[in-house]
Every structure is written in structure tokens, then in C-alpha cells.
Short mmCIF file of C-alpha atoms in Angstrom, two decimals:
data_model
loop_
_atom_site.label_atom_id
_atom_site.label_comp_id
_atom_site.label_asym_id
_atom_site.label_seq_id
_atom_site.Cartn_x
_atom_site.Cartn_y
_atom_site.Cartn_z
CA MET A 1 -66.98 -1.60 -36.83
CA SER A 2 -66.64 -4.90 -34.99
CA TYR A 3 -65.74 -8.47 -35.88
CA GLU A 4 -66.80 -11.97 -34.92
CA LYS A 5 -64.74 -14.94 -33.77
CA ASN A 6 -63.07 -16.84 -36.67
CA GLU A 7 -63.57 -13.92 -39.05
CA LEU A 8 -60.60 -13.16 -41.32
CA VAL A 9 -59.26 -9.63 -41.66
CA ASP A 10 -56.27 -8.10 -43.44
CA VAL A 11 -54.28 -5.72 -41.25
CA CYS A 12 -50.96 -3.85 -41.26
CA ILE A 13 -49.03 -4.32 -38.02
CA SER A 14 -47.75 -0.97 -36.77
CA ASP A 15 -46.83 -1.65 -33.16
CA ILE A 16 -46.04 -4.37 -30.63
CA GLY A 17 -47.46 -5.19 -27.21
CA THR A 18 -45.41 -5.92 -24.11
CA GLY A 19 -46.25 -9.61 -24.54
CA GLY A 20 -44.79 -9.63 -28.06
CA GLU A 21 -48.11 -9.58 -29.92
CA GLY A 22 -48.40 -7.41 -33.02
CA ILE A 23 -50.83 -4.50 -32.89
CA GLY A 24 -52.79 -3.23 -35.87
CA HIS A 25 -55.85 -1.10 -36.50
CA VAL A 26 -58.69 -1.40 -39.01
CA ASP A 27 -61.08 1.55 -39.14
CA GLY A 28 -60.38 2.38 -35.50
CA TYR A 29 -60.76 -1.23 -34.36
CA THR A 30 -57.66 -2.60 -32.55
CA LEU A 31 -56.31 -6.06 -33.27
CA PHE A 32 -53.74 -7.82 -31.08
CA VAL A 33 -52.25 -10.44 -33.35
CA LYS A 34 -50.17 -13.34 -32.06
CA ASP A 35 -46.98 -14.07 -34.08
CA ALA A 36 -47.20 -10.82 -36.05
CA ILE A 37 -44.19 -8.50 -36.36
CA PRO A 38 -44.25 -4.69 -36.74
CA GLY A 39 -44.09 -4.01 -40.46
CA ASP A 40 -46.03 -7.15 -41.42
CA THR A 41 -49.19 -7.11 -43.50
CA VAL A 42 -51.14 -10.21 -42.51
CA THR A 43 -54.41 -11.99 -42.80
CA ALA A 44 -55.48 -12.54 -39.20
CA ARG A 45 -58.13 -14.87 -37.80
CA ILE A 46 -60.10 -13.44 -34.87
CA THR A 47 -59.85 -15.70 -31.80
CA LYS A 48 -61.69 -13.48 -29.30
CA ALA A 49 -63.72 -10.38 -30.16
CA LYS A 50 -64.85 -7.45 -28.03
CA LYS A 51 -66.63 -4.24 -28.94
CA ASN A 52 -63.51 -2.15 -29.62
CA TYR A 53 -60.69 -4.68 -29.84
CA ALA A 54 -59.95 -8.32 -30.57
CA TYR A 55 -57.33 -11.00 -30.17
CA ALA A 56 -56.23 -12.73 -33.37
CA ARG A 57 -53.55 -15.00 -34.78
CA VAL A 58 -51.70 -14.88 -38.06
CA GLU A 59 -53.39 -16.94 -40.75
CA LYS A 60 -51.13 -15.78 -43.57
CA VAL A 61 -48.32 -13.28 -44.00
CA ILE A 62 -49.22 -11.19 -47.04
CA LYS A 63 -46.13 -8.97 -46.91
CA PRO A 64 -43.38 -9.77 -44.38
CA SER A 65 -41.80 -7.12 -42.19
CA PRO A 66 -38.13 -6.20 -42.80
CA PHE A 67 -37.61 -7.46 -39.24
CA ARG A 68 -39.17 -10.89 -39.82
CA VAL A 69 -36.77 -13.87 -39.83
CA LYS A 70 -37.18 -17.62 -40.10
CA PRO A 71 -37.45 -19.06 -36.57
CA ALA A 72 -34.68 -21.42 -35.45
CA CYS A 73 -37.25 -23.80 -33.94
CA GLU A 74 -40.07 -25.50 -35.81
CA ASN A 75 -42.23 -25.39 -32.66
CA ALA A 76 -41.77 -21.67 -32.00
CA LYS A 77 -45.37 -20.69 -32.79
CA ARG A 78 -47.03 -23.61 -30.99
CA CYS A 79 -44.81 -23.55 -27.91
CA GLY A 80 -45.22 -19.90 -27.00
CA GLY A 81 -42.01 -19.83 -24.94
CA CYS A 82 -40.07 -17.87 -27.57
CA GLN A 83 -42.47 -15.06 -28.36
CA LEU A 84 -39.95 -13.09 -30.43
CA MET A 85 -38.13 -15.84 -32.35
CA GLU A 86 -39.51 -14.61 -35.68
CA MET A 87 -38.11 -11.12 -35.05
CA ASP A 88 -34.58 -10.06 -35.97
CA TYR A 89 -32.44 -10.02 -32.81
CA ALA A 90 -31.50 -6.35 -33.14
CA ALA A 91 -35.20 -5.51 -33.33
CA GLN A 92 -35.78 -7.64 -30.23
CA LEU A 93 -33.27 -5.49 -28.36
CA LYS A 94 -35.00 -2.33 -29.55
CA PHE A 95 -38.33 -3.72 -28.35
CA LYS A 96 -36.92 -4.48 -24.90
CA GLU A 97 -35.25 -1.11 -24.47
CA ASP A 98 -38.49 0.65 -25.34
CA LYS A 99 -40.57 -1.69 -23.18
CA VAL A 100 -38.56 -0.76 -20.08
CA ARG A 101 -38.48 2.94 -20.94
CA ASN A 102 -42.23 3.08 -21.52
CA ASN A 103 -43.02 1.26 -18.28
CA LEU A 104 -40.87 3.70 -16.32
CA ILE A 105 -42.62 6.65 -17.97
CA ARG A 106 -46.20 5.39 -18.04
CA LEU A 107 -46.38 3.19 -14.95
CA GLY A 108 -43.75 4.92 -12.84
CA GLY A 109 -44.85 8.39 -13.88
CA PHE A 110 -41.32 9.63 -14.60
CA ASP A 111 -40.59 12.43 -17.05
CA ALA A 112 -39.73 11.07 -20.51
CA ALA A 113 -36.77 13.40 -21.06
CA PHE A 114 -35.39 12.47 -17.65
CA ILE A 115 -35.63 8.74 -18.40
CA GLU A 116 -33.93 9.24 -21.75
CA SER A 117 -31.09 11.13 -20.06
CA ILE A 118 -30.27 8.37 -17.55
CA ALA A 119 -30.68 5.32 -19.83
CA GLU A 120 -27.57 3.39 -20.82
CA PRO A 121 -27.47 1.13 -23.93
CA ILE A 122 -28.96 -2.34 -23.69
CA VAL A 123 -26.51 -5.25 -23.33
CA GLY A 124 -27.35 -7.88 -25.94
CA MET A 125 -25.88 -11.32 -26.59
CA GLU A 126 -23.27 -11.92 -29.24
CA GLY A 127 -23.67 -14.58 -31.91
CA ASP A 128 -27.01 -16.22 -32.69
CA ALA A 129 -28.47 -15.77 -29.16
CA LEU A 130 -29.43 -19.45 -28.92
CA ARG A 131 -28.39 -22.39 -26.66
CA TYR A 132 -27.94 -20.10 -23.67
CA ARG A 133 -30.12 -21.73 -20.99
CA ASN A 134 -28.42 -23.79 -18.29
CA LYS A 135 -31.75 -25.02 -16.92
CA ALA A 136 -34.79 -26.69 -18.50
CA GLN A 137 -37.93 -28.32 -17.09
CA TYR A 138 -39.89 -30.76 -19.25
CA PRO A 139 -43.33 -32.17 -18.39
CA PHE A 140 -44.19 -35.78 -19.27
CA GLY A 141 -47.50 -37.06 -20.55
CA LYS A 142 -49.14 -39.11 -23.28
CA SER A 143 -49.98 -38.32 -26.87
CA LYS A 144 -53.45 -38.86 -28.31
CA ASN A 145 -52.41 -42.34 -29.41
CA GLY A 146 -51.09 -43.25 -25.96
CA GLU A 147 -47.36 -42.81 -26.53
CA ILE A 148 -45.20 -41.45 -23.71
CA ILE A 149 -44.00 -37.96 -24.60
CA CYS A 150 -42.21 -35.02 -23.05
CA GLY A 151 -41.82 -31.47 -24.26
CA PHE A 152 -43.25 -28.06 -23.47
CA TYR A 153 -46.74 -26.79 -22.85
CA ALA A 154 -48.40 -25.03 -25.76
CA GLY A 155 -49.01 -21.35 -25.05
CA ARG A 156 -51.67 -20.74 -22.36
CA THR A 157 -52.49 -24.46 -22.12
CA HIS A 158 -51.36 -27.66 -20.42
CA SER A 159 -51.25 -29.56 -23.71
CA ILE A 160 -47.75 -30.92 -24.22
CA ILE A 161 -45.98 -30.30 -27.51
CA SER A 162 -43.89 -33.42 -27.99
CA THR A 163 -40.22 -32.56 -28.48
CA THR A 164 -36.82 -33.48 -27.12
CA GLU A 165 -35.23 -30.41 -28.69
CA CYS A 166 -35.15 -26.80 -27.52
CA MET A 167 -32.98 -24.28 -29.31
CA LEU A 168 -32.48 -22.31 -26.11
CA GLY A 169 -31.20 -25.28 -24.10
CA GLU A 170 -28.08 -27.42 -24.13
CA GLU A 171 -27.88 -29.71 -27.16
CA SER A 172 -27.13 -32.71 -24.92
CA ASN A 173 -30.53 -32.37 -23.24
CA GLY A 174 -32.17 -34.18 -26.16
CA GLU A 175 -30.26 -37.41 -25.62
CA ILE A 176 -31.11 -37.38 -21.91
CA LEU A 177 -34.83 -36.92 -22.66
CA LYS A 178 -34.80 -39.78 -25.18
CA CYS A 179 -33.10 -41.94 -22.56
CA LEU A 180 -35.80 -41.17 -19.99
CA ILE A 181 -38.63 -41.94 -22.40
CA ALA A 182 -36.99 -45.25 -23.37
CA TYR A 183 -36.57 -46.15 -19.67
CA MET A 184 -40.25 -45.41 -18.96
CA LYS A 185 -41.38 -47.50 -21.91
CA LYS A 186 -39.10 -50.42 -21.05
CA TYR A 187 -40.26 -50.67 -17.44
CA HIS A 188 -43.89 -49.62 -18.06
CA ILE A 189 -43.63 -46.48 -15.94
CA GLU A 190 -46.59 -44.17 -16.44
CA PRO A 191 -46.33 -40.39 -16.78
CA TYR A 192 -48.42 -38.25 -14.46
CA ASP A 193 -51.97 -37.43 -15.55
CA GLU A 194 -53.19 -34.07 -14.24
CA LYS A 195 -56.84 -35.02 -14.66
CA THR A 196 -56.71 -38.28 -12.68
CA GLY A 197 -53.78 -37.53 -10.38
CA LYS A 198 -52.28 -40.90 -11.29
CA GLY A 199 -48.97 -41.80 -12.90
CA LEU A 200 -45.45 -41.46 -11.54
CA VAL A 201 -43.23 -39.15 -13.59
CA ARG A 202 -44.36 -35.51 -13.66
CA HIS A 203 -41.35 -33.49 -14.86
CA VAL A 204 -37.63 -33.65 -15.29
CA LEU A 205 -35.29 -30.83 -14.33
CA LEU A 206 -32.07 -30.62 -16.35
CA ARG A 207 -29.18 -28.38 -15.29
CA ASN A 208 -25.80 -27.76 -16.90
CA GLY A 209 -22.66 -26.12 -15.61
CA PHE A 210 -21.53 -24.22 -18.69
CA SER A 211 -17.97 -23.64 -17.45
CA THR A 212 -17.49 -27.09 -15.89
CA GLY A 213 -19.52 -29.31 -18.22
CA GLU A 214 -21.27 -30.92 -15.24
CA LYS A 215 -24.82 -32.19 -15.79
CA MET A 216 -27.73 -32.75 -13.41
CA VAL A 217 -30.95 -34.73 -13.83
CA CYS A 218 -33.74 -34.48 -11.24
CA LEU A 219 -37.00 -36.37 -11.83
CA VAL A 220 -40.13 -34.97 -10.20
CA ILE A 221 -42.33 -37.89 -9.20
CA ASN A 222 -45.83 -38.50 -7.86
CA GLY A 223 -44.63 -41.29 -5.58
CA ASP A 224 -42.08 -42.26 -2.95
CA ASP A 225 -39.29 -43.75 -5.06
CA ILE A 226 -38.07 -44.49 -8.59
CA PRO A 227 -38.32 -48.12 -9.77
CA HIS A 228 -35.31 -49.70 -11.50
CA LYS A 229 -33.18 -46.72 -10.55
CA ASP A 230 -29.92 -48.67 -10.89
CA GLN A 231 -30.69 -49.32 -14.55
CA LEU A 232 -31.70 -45.71 -15.11
CA THR A 233 -28.56 -44.48 -13.36
CA ALA A 234 -26.34 -46.60 -15.58
CA GLU A 235 -27.97 -45.22 -18.73
CA LEU A 236 -27.72 -41.59 -17.60
CA VAL A 237 -24.13 -41.92 -16.41
CA SER A 238 -23.21 -43.26 -19.86
CA LEU A 239 -24.47 -39.92 -21.23
CA GLY A 240 -22.17 -37.95 -18.93
CA VAL A 241 -24.64 -37.07 -16.17
CA ASP A 242 -22.88 -36.20 -12.89
CA SER A 243 -25.78 -35.83 -10.45
CA ILE A 244 -29.07 -37.79 -10.44
CA SER A 245 -31.87 -37.17 -7.96
CA TYR A 246 -35.62 -37.15 -7.55
CA SER A 247 -38.05 -34.75 -5.91
CA ILE A 248 -41.39 -35.94 -4.54
CA ASN A 249 -44.44 -33.85 -5.41
CA LYS A 250 -47.80 -35.50 -4.74
CA LYS A 251 -49.77 -32.27 -4.59
CA ASN A 252 -52.45 -31.22 -7.06
CA THR A 253 -50.57 -28.08 -8.05
CA ASN A 254 -48.90 -26.25 -10.90
CA VAL A 255 -45.73 -25.94 -8.81
CA ILE A 256 -43.16 -28.20 -10.46
CA MET A 257 -40.68 -29.13 -7.74
CA GLY A 258 -41.35 -30.77 -4.39
CA ASP A 259 -40.09 -29.34 -1.11
CA ASN A 260 -36.89 -31.43 -1.09
CA TYR A 261 -34.92 -33.91 -3.16
CA HIS A 262 -33.09 -37.23 -2.78
CA THR A 263 -29.80 -37.91 -4.56
CA ILE A 264 -29.34 -41.40 -6.00
CA TYR A 265 -26.06 -40.84 -7.85
CA GLY A 266 -23.17 -38.41 -7.59
CA LYS A 267 -23.14 -35.20 -5.57
CA ASP A 268 -26.18 -33.27 -4.39
CA VAL A 269 -25.00 -30.34 -6.50
CA ILE A 270 -23.22 -29.44 -9.70
CA CYS A 271 -20.68 -26.66 -9.95
CA ASP A 272 -20.45 -23.65 -12.24
CA ARG A 273 -17.96 -20.81 -12.37
CA MET A 274 -18.61 -17.13 -12.94
CA SER A 275 -16.27 -14.30 -13.87
CA ILE A 276 -17.91 -10.91 -13.33
CA ARG A 277 -17.36 -8.70 -16.40
CA ASP A 278 -16.40 -5.03 -16.31
CA PRO A 279 -18.87 -2.75 -18.16
CA GLU A 280 -15.94 -0.51 -19.05
CA GLY A 281 -14.44 -1.78 -22.30
CA ASN A 282 -17.67 -3.49 -23.40
CA PHE A 283 -17.35 -6.33 -20.84
CA SER A 284 -14.16 -7.68 -22.41
CA ASN A 285 -12.31 -7.74 -19.05
CA ALA A 286 -13.10 -9.31 -15.69
CA LEU A 287 -13.67 -7.09 -12.65
CA SER A 288 -11.55 -9.47 -10.57
CA ASP A 289 -8.67 -11.80 -11.32
CA ILE A 290 -10.41 -14.52 -9.30
CA GLY A 291 -13.60 -16.10 -10.66
CA LEU A 292 -16.37 -17.34 -8.38
CA GLU A 293 -17.49 -20.95 -8.07
CA PHE A 294 -21.08 -21.83 -7.18
CA ASN A 295 -22.69 -25.10 -6.11
CA ILE A 296 -26.16 -25.47 -7.61
CA SER A 297 -28.75 -27.90 -6.22
CA PRO A 298 -32.05 -28.88 -7.86
CA LEU A 299 -33.86 -26.30 -5.71
CA SER A 300 -31.35 -23.45 -6.10
CA PHE A 301 -32.20 -20.23 -7.89
CA TYR A 302 -29.41 -19.56 -10.35
CA GLN A 303 -29.64 -17.26 -13.35
CA VAL A 304 -30.41 -19.31 -16.47
CA ASN A 305 -28.07 -17.44 -18.83
CA PRO A 306 -24.48 -17.87 -17.56
CA ILE A 307 -23.04 -15.83 -20.43
CA GLN A 308 -25.13 -12.72 -19.82
CA VAL A 309 -25.21 -13.00 -16.02
CA GLU A 310 -21.51 -12.13 -15.88
CA LYS A 311 -22.42 -8.84 -17.59
CA LEU A 312 -25.57 -8.29 -15.51
CA TYR A 313 -23.69 -8.65 -12.23
CA GLY A 314 -20.86 -6.55 -13.64
CA ILE A 315 -23.33 -3.70 -14.08
CA ALA A 316 -24.65 -4.21 -10.53
CA VAL A 317 -21.16 -4.22 -8.99
CA SER A 318 -20.20 -1.15 -11.02
CA TYR A 319 -23.36 0.73 -9.97
CA ALA A 320 -22.66 -0.05 -6.30
CA GLY A 321 -19.57 2.19 -6.52
CA LEU A 322 -17.54 0.12 -4.07
CA THR A 323 -14.12 1.27 -2.83
CA GLY A 324 -13.36 -1.53 -0.35
CA LYS A 325 -14.83 0.13 2.74
CA GLU A 326 -18.58 -0.12 2.22
CA GLU A 327 -21.10 -2.28 4.04
CA VAL A 328 -23.45 -3.94 1.56
CA TRP A 329 -26.80 -5.62 2.25
CA ASP A 330 -28.29 -7.93 -0.40
CA LEU A 331 -31.97 -8.38 0.44
CA CYS A 332 -32.93 -11.22 -1.93
CA CYS A 333 -29.62 -13.04 -2.00
CA GLY A 334 -30.62 -16.57 -3.07
CA ILE A 335 -27.47 -18.72 -3.12
CA GLY A 336 -25.30 -15.63 -2.76
CA THR A 337 -24.34 -14.88 -6.35
CA ILE A 338 -24.62 -11.08 -6.19
CA THR A 339 -23.53 -10.92 -2.55
CA LEU A 340 -20.31 -12.80 -3.21
CA SER A 341 -19.76 -10.91 -6.47
CA MET A 342 -19.47 -7.72 -4.41
CA ALA A 343 -17.39 -9.17 -1.58
CA SER A 344 -13.97 -8.51 -3.11
CA LYS A 345 -14.85 -4.84 -3.68
CA ALA A 346 -16.59 -4.12 -0.35
CA GLY A 347 -15.64 -4.02 3.31
CA LEU A 348 -18.45 -6.31 4.50
CA VAL A 349 -21.38 -7.93 2.67
CA HIS A 350 -24.55 -9.42 4.13
CA GLY A 351 -27.06 -11.60 2.28
CA ILE A 352 -30.62 -12.09 3.51
CA GLU A 353 -32.97 -14.74 2.12
CA ILE A 354 -36.14 -16.39 3.41
CA VAL A 355 -35.45 -19.85 1.89
CA PRO A 356 -33.34 -21.99 4.28
CA GLN A 357 -31.89 -24.23 1.56
CA ALA A 358 -30.71 -21.18 -0.39
CA ILE A 359 -28.94 -19.79 2.69
CA GLU A 360 -27.21 -23.13 3.28
CA ASP A 361 -26.04 -23.11 -0.34
CA ALA A 362 -24.87 -19.51 0.02
CA LYS A 363 -22.79 -20.34 3.10
CA LYS A 364 -21.17 -23.28 1.29
CA ASN A 365 -20.43 -21.05 -1.71
CA MET A 366 -18.83 -18.51 0.61
CA GLU A 367 -16.60 -21.20 2.11
CA ASN A 368 -15.73 -22.73 -1.25
CA ASN A 369 -14.58 -19.34 -2.51
CA SER A 370 -12.59 -18.60 0.70
CA ILE A 371 -14.53 -15.39 1.27
CA THR A 372 -14.26 -14.11 4.84
CA ASN A 373 -16.05 -10.74 4.72
CA ALA A 374 -19.56 -12.10 4.09
CA GLU A 375 -22.40 -13.41 6.22
CA PHE A 376 -25.76 -14.94 5.31
CA ILE A 377 -28.97 -14.64 7.30
CA CYS A 378 -32.16 -16.69 6.91
CA ALA A 379 -35.02 -14.28 7.65
CA PRO A 380 -37.55 -12.01 5.96
CA ALA A 381 -35.45 -8.98 5.02
CA GLU A 382 -38.04 -6.43 6.15
CA ASP A 383 -38.36 -8.03 9.61
CA TYR A 384 -34.62 -8.43 10.16
CA LEU A 385 -33.75 -4.89 9.09
CA GLN A 386 -36.50 -3.45 11.27
CA GLU A 387 -35.46 -5.46 14.33
CA HIS A 388 -31.78 -4.52 13.93
CA LYS A 389 -32.21 -0.98 12.59
CA ASP A 390 -30.05 0.56 15.32
CA GLU A 391 -27.14 -1.78 14.49
CA ILE A 392 -27.24 -1.75 10.70
CA LYS A 393 -25.12 0.78 8.83
CA ALA A 394 -25.84 0.12 5.17
CA ASP A 395 -23.85 2.05 2.60
CA VAL A 396 -25.39 0.06 -0.27
CA ILE A 397 -28.56 -2.03 -0.42
CA VAL A 398 -29.01 -4.46 -3.30
CA MET A 399 -32.45 -5.78 -4.26
CA ASP A 400 -33.01 -8.57 -6.79
CA PRO A 401 -36.64 -9.64 -6.22
CA PRO A 402 -38.83 -12.03 -8.23
CA ARG A 403 -41.22 -10.64 -10.84
CA LYS A 404 -43.74 -9.44 -8.27
CA GLY A 405 -41.17 -6.90 -7.10
CA MET A 406 -40.52 -5.76 -3.54
CA ASP A 407 -43.12 -5.82 -0.80
CA GLU A 408 -44.12 -2.31 0.30
CA LYS A 409 -43.14 -3.09 3.87
CA ALA A 410 -39.65 -4.06 2.67
CA LEU A 411 -39.36 -0.83 0.68
CA GLU A 412 -40.40 1.17 3.74
CA VAL A 413 -37.66 -0.49 5.80
CA VAL A 414 -35.12 0.20 3.03
CA VAL A 415 -36.03 3.89 3.07
CA ASN A 416 -35.78 4.00 6.87
CA THR A 417 -32.39 2.26 6.74
CA ALA A 418 -31.27 5.16 4.51
CA PRO A 419 -28.46 3.62 2.45
CA LYS A 420 -26.35 5.98 0.37
CA ARG A 421 -27.00 3.92 -2.74
CA ILE A 422 -29.59 1.36 -3.83
CA VAL A 423 -28.92 -1.09 -6.65
CA TYR A 424 -32.18 -2.61 -7.91
CA VAL A 425 -31.94 -5.63 -10.25
CA SER A 426 -35.33 -6.34 -11.82
CA CYS A 427 -36.75 -9.03 -14.09
CA ASP A 428 -40.08 -7.18 -14.56
CA SER A 429 -39.98 -3.53 -15.55
CA ALA A 430 -43.64 -2.99 -14.62
CA THR A 431 -43.11 -3.79 -10.93
CA LEU A 432 -39.73 -2.06 -11.14
CA ALA A 433 -41.51 1.14 -12.21
CA ARG A 434 -43.88 0.86 -9.25
CA ASP A 435 -41.07 0.30 -6.73
CA LEU A 436 -38.89 3.09 -8.16
CA ARG A 437 -41.83 5.46 -7.83
CA TYR A 438 -42.17 4.54 -4.16
CA LEU A 439 -38.47 5.13 -3.51
CA CYS A 440 -38.31 8.40 -5.44
CA ASP A 441 -41.38 9.73 -3.63
CA ARG A 442 -39.41 9.24 -0.40
CA GLY A 443 -36.21 11.03 -1.20
CA TYR A 444 -34.28 8.82 -3.62
CA GLU A 445 -33.47 9.60 -7.22
CA ILE A 446 -32.64 7.32 -10.13
CA ARG A 447 -29.13 8.11 -11.33
CA LYS A 448 -28.93 5.66 -14.21
CA TYR A 449 -30.27 2.33 -15.46
CA ARG A 450 -29.32 -0.31 -17.99
CA THR A 451 -31.16 -3.25 -19.50
CA CYS A 452 -29.46 -6.60 -20.08
CA ASP A 453 -30.94 -9.24 -22.36
CA MET A 454 -30.82 -12.39 -20.26
CA PHE A 455 -33.61 -14.03 -22.26
CA PRO A 456 -33.14 -13.70 -26.04
CA GLN A 457 -36.08 -14.79 -28.23
CA THR A 458 -38.53 -13.99 -25.39
CA VAL A 459 -40.24 -10.80 -24.20
CA HIS A 460 -38.39 -10.81 -20.87
CA VAL A 461 -35.44 -8.58 -19.96
CA GLU A 462 -33.45 -7.67 -16.85
CA THR A 463 -32.84 -4.09 -15.73
CA VAL A 464 -30.32 -2.68 -13.25
CA CYS A 465 -31.03 0.71 -11.63
CA LEU A 466 -28.87 2.88 -9.42
CA LEU A 467 -30.58 5.16 -6.92
CA SER A 468 -29.11 7.52 -4.37
CA LYS A 469 -30.37 10.23 -2.09
CA GLY A 470 -31.65 13.21 -4.04
CA ASP A 471 -33.93 16.22 -3.78
CA ILE A 472 -37.50 14.91 -3.67
CA ASP A 473 -38.80 18.13 -5.26
CA ARG A 474 -36.44 18.02 -8.20
CA ASP A 475 -38.45 18.48 -11.42
CA SER A 476 -36.80 15.61 -13.31
CA SER A 477 -38.13 12.92 -10.98
CA GLU A 478 -41.52 14.41 -10.19
CA ARG A 479 -44.43 12.20 -10.99
CA LYS A 480 -46.09 13.00 -14.29
CA SER A 481 -49.14 10.77 -13.80
CA ILE A 482 -50.61 8.22 -11.46
CA ALA A 483 -50.19 4.57 -12.46
CA LYS A 484 -53.11 2.44 -11.36
CA THR A 485 -52.36 -0.75 -9.46
CA ASP A 486 -54.36 -2.74 -12.02
CA ASP A 487 -52.12 -1.43 -14.79
CA ILE A 488 -48.89 -2.55 -13.15
CA GLY A 489 -47.99 -6.10 -14.10
CA MET A 490 -50.37 -6.05 -17.07
CA ILE A 491 -48.50 -7.69 -19.90
CA SER A 492 -50.76 -8.29 -22.87
CA GLY A 493 -54.19 -8.79 -21.28
CA TYR A 494 -57.13 -6.46 -21.02
CA ASN A 495 -59.35 -5.18 -18.29
CA LYS A 496 -62.88 -6.45 -18.02
CA GLY A 497 -64.34 -3.53 -19.94
CA ASN A 498 -64.37 -3.03 -23.67
CA LYS A 499 -61.66 -0.38 -23.76
CA ALA A 500 -58.09 -1.57 -24.24
CA PRO A 501 -55.88 -0.07 -21.51
CA GLU A 502 -53.28 2.48 -22.52
CA THR A 503 -50.48 0.43 -20.91
CA THR A 504 -50.87 -2.52 -23.28
CA ASN A 505 -48.75 -1.44 -26.24
CA VAL A 506 -45.14 -0.37 -26.10
CA LYS A 507 -45.27 2.40 -28.70
CA ILE A 508 -42.05 1.59 -30.50
CA ASP A 509 -41.00 3.29 -33.71
CA PHE A 510 -39.97 0.35 -35.89
CA SER A 511 -39.54 2.37 -39.07
CA LEU A 512 -36.36 1.58 -40.99
CA GLU A 513 -35.16 5.17 -40.63
CA ASN A 514 -35.19 4.93 -36.85
CA LEU A 515 -33.78 1.43 -36.30
CA ASP A 516 -30.08 0.94 -36.94
CA LEU A 517 -29.71 -2.85 -36.78
CA SER A 518 -25.93 -2.80 -37.02
CA GLU A 519 -25.70 -0.44 -34.03
CA LEU A 520 -27.82 -2.66 -31.77
CA ARG A 521 -26.59 -6.13 -32.75
CA GLY A 522 -24.04 -7.65 -30.43
CA ARG A 523 -24.02 -4.95 -27.77
#
């Protein structure tokens, strides 16, 4: 049996893909249904049909799943940023735990019983798991009737959904966005048009220091300066904005920010404070009596969920097993958040990062926190470690790479450096599985791992793994199967053939008997 585009079909949703799409089957034909929840019975409209599978979207919910909830945002379906907002939060946590576990088993080739034995419970958010983002980027454009708008791109498009409200961001962001639109209208300032390359205002970056209340606004412009900036500054300052800047980006690119920025009001940075939480006692206590203070510029990488990051870094520090004597190397240190989090527990910490601005920020953060046992180095980690291999004595190596994971050359250098322990912090469990396989094939063994929900309402999740030297021939970490390179990183897409790849769905048991919502909520 096969279907055609726009055809309607009734289907029971029995599973969920790693991209959050519901999965159902009709007479052996697989449907991947956007906005469907496991347990739903829906009428789905086919959007793209192949011989043995099809993409579809929900046309009507015939019978809702026990895990279906009313989304907190009216734009949830159109926006596509919150793929799981119609799923109960406890079920979201179950999905994420199983997503990581399945990637480690199926892509990493680790034994299922072994992975079950080393997994620690997921760390979820308390409360409603909304309003947690300290950073937001809004594109500007025009509506069909020519009105200036800002908002978010609709899923898989560059069509802007007009909104000044996001339930994941700070509530005050809305007033700032309305102010910017009013300013552009008043002074006839055009938004950027991707098709023509004309227009001035491309995006705005908004940042908030949750602990300090400080606010930052950075306009991304397709020009050399901002007109009437004194008037704009006065309006934004009246809304409590502490730092105002602009970044020039004249390139025809999807990259949002330019290479630098120019401050027109206040400091170049805003400040936020972090208190690393102790996993013992369910994160109720701090690991140190002294919190850390970080300066954040428009170009800084800083974790977007300041509530959960204190728990995430608490897990990382705990896994490092520091006694005050160790030498720690942080290979993707950014502005030094993890590096400095470990400083009070270690003998000496080193942070390596390839971005010069990040290293400058890290050094300032070190000074501001009066930390004297840290150093920061601007260099590719793999090159620096290789060049100084005879000098480096690493007890612990920390890796917190972007979603693409670690470069193989970097992993080779890590293995040759031979640290006693490796702490791997990952935002993509598919590339994590690949990198763990590499390390375990060369003498390391995973001792334990834990997922931390940094991104509620979305399909993304962070994972912290502890590895140490083990017996490479030990049965528990032997490879069960070979994961193809094409499979790793595959989220919800398909290969070019007509057969849906085995790695697409997460295989989660969402039956009521097997999902204790009260147990998962608020971990």
C-alpha cells in the first residue's frame, strides 16, 4: 500500500522519532507525523510520500493521547522551535532519556544491559519548564501587507511568524521588541530582505542576566551604523536595558552575528552569576560557598538555561572526581564556565579555545573571580596538546564540543595524552555515541552517564559521561554493531532510498503501565 501527497489517512501513533515526530503504521506503511504524540489517534495529511513511508502532519486529533497537553504558546505548531510543547513534561523527559540510551546502543554499538547499568536518572526542570532562556534572536522582516514584523522562522523555512512573545524567553523581551518595531516605523528604517540583500535591520540579539537582572540588546545590521541611535538608546534605557550595541553583517549568509560588535550604550558585557549545584541531595546544595560571576558579550557562548546549567556543571564537576591535586584540561572552554567551575576543586586548570574573543572573556572572568590556579590558551586543542605532549600531565580532560562532536584528530590526541578520567559534556547524543565508541575502542570505558534537560519543550538534551581507563576487551563495552557514518547525526530525515533507516525512531514504550509521570516530574 502507498499514499499520495495531500491524501488523508487515520493512524494510531505508537512511537516517536528523534526529531519529535509521531510514528504510526498503516498496513505496513510507515507515517512520520508532525505534531502527533504517542497514544494519539489522528487524521493525518500526507505532505511527502515515498514507496514505503511518508511524512504527514496532523489534520485532526480523533482521540488524544494521555500525554497530550494544551501548548503554552499559540504559535507552537507553526514555529517549530518547541517540538514537544504538546507533550506532558514528564513524558518529554522519558523521551529524552530513551533517545540518549538508544543512540548509545544503536549508533555507538554498546551493549543494552551495560548502558542500562551505568545510566543515572535524567535531571528535569521544576515548575512549568517555561521562561528559562537567557538568550533570544529575532529576525526582522515584512508581512504580506508591508508591515514591519519580527518573530521566529516557521519550521524548515525562512518565513517569519510575527510575534513579540516567546514562552521560553524572558517576559520583558516583548516590550523591547515592540520598542524596536516602533523605532523602525517612526524613522522609516527598513528591515533586511534576504532576496534583495537590501534593508538595514537583520536580527536582534537579546540577553538577560537571570541573577543580576541585567539586559543586553544587540542589533545585527546590514550597514555601517544605526541612524537616530540616541533616540533609540533613550527608549531602550527607559525599559531597563543596560548594554546596547550593534554588529555589522553584510554577508549573504544564514549566520546571524557579524565578526565583531560596537557598543553605543553601557558596558560591552552584562554579568550573570552561577552557583554550581551538588548532585548529592538532589542539587539542593551548592558545591562551593562562593558563586562564580561571568561577563557575557554579544558574541560569547553561554548556556541558555541558567537554572539547569548549575546542575549540568555540578554533574561534570562531580564526575571529574577532584581532590584538590589534579591537573584539568578543558578542551572547548568558551568563556571558561566549566574550567572555572572546577578551579576550586582542582590543583590547576587549563582552558583551550580557538575563538580569541572567548579566551579574552575567559581571562577576564578568571580575574573577576580572583582565581589564580587557571590559565587560558587560544589555540586548536589538538594542535596544542600534540605540540606540548611531553609537558602536559592531564589527570582529567573535559570536552564540551558543539553538536558536531569532537574532531577525530582531537580524540586521537586525547587518547595519546592518556588522562585518568575524561568528562564528556554533549549536546547531541548521536555524535556523543560516535565519539564514545572511538574512545572505548582505544582503552577507555564509560563508567556512568546522566542526561540533563537544558531545553524543555524541545527535542534537545545535554548528556554528561565519565570515562576512565578500562580493559578494552571487557564484554560490557564491546561493540555490538557497526554504526554507519550516514546514520550518525540523522535526526528525523531519511536516506535517499525508499527504506526508512533503523536509526530514525527512538523505540520508547509510552504505555501507561510503563510510564510513571509522578516519578519523572521535577527530577
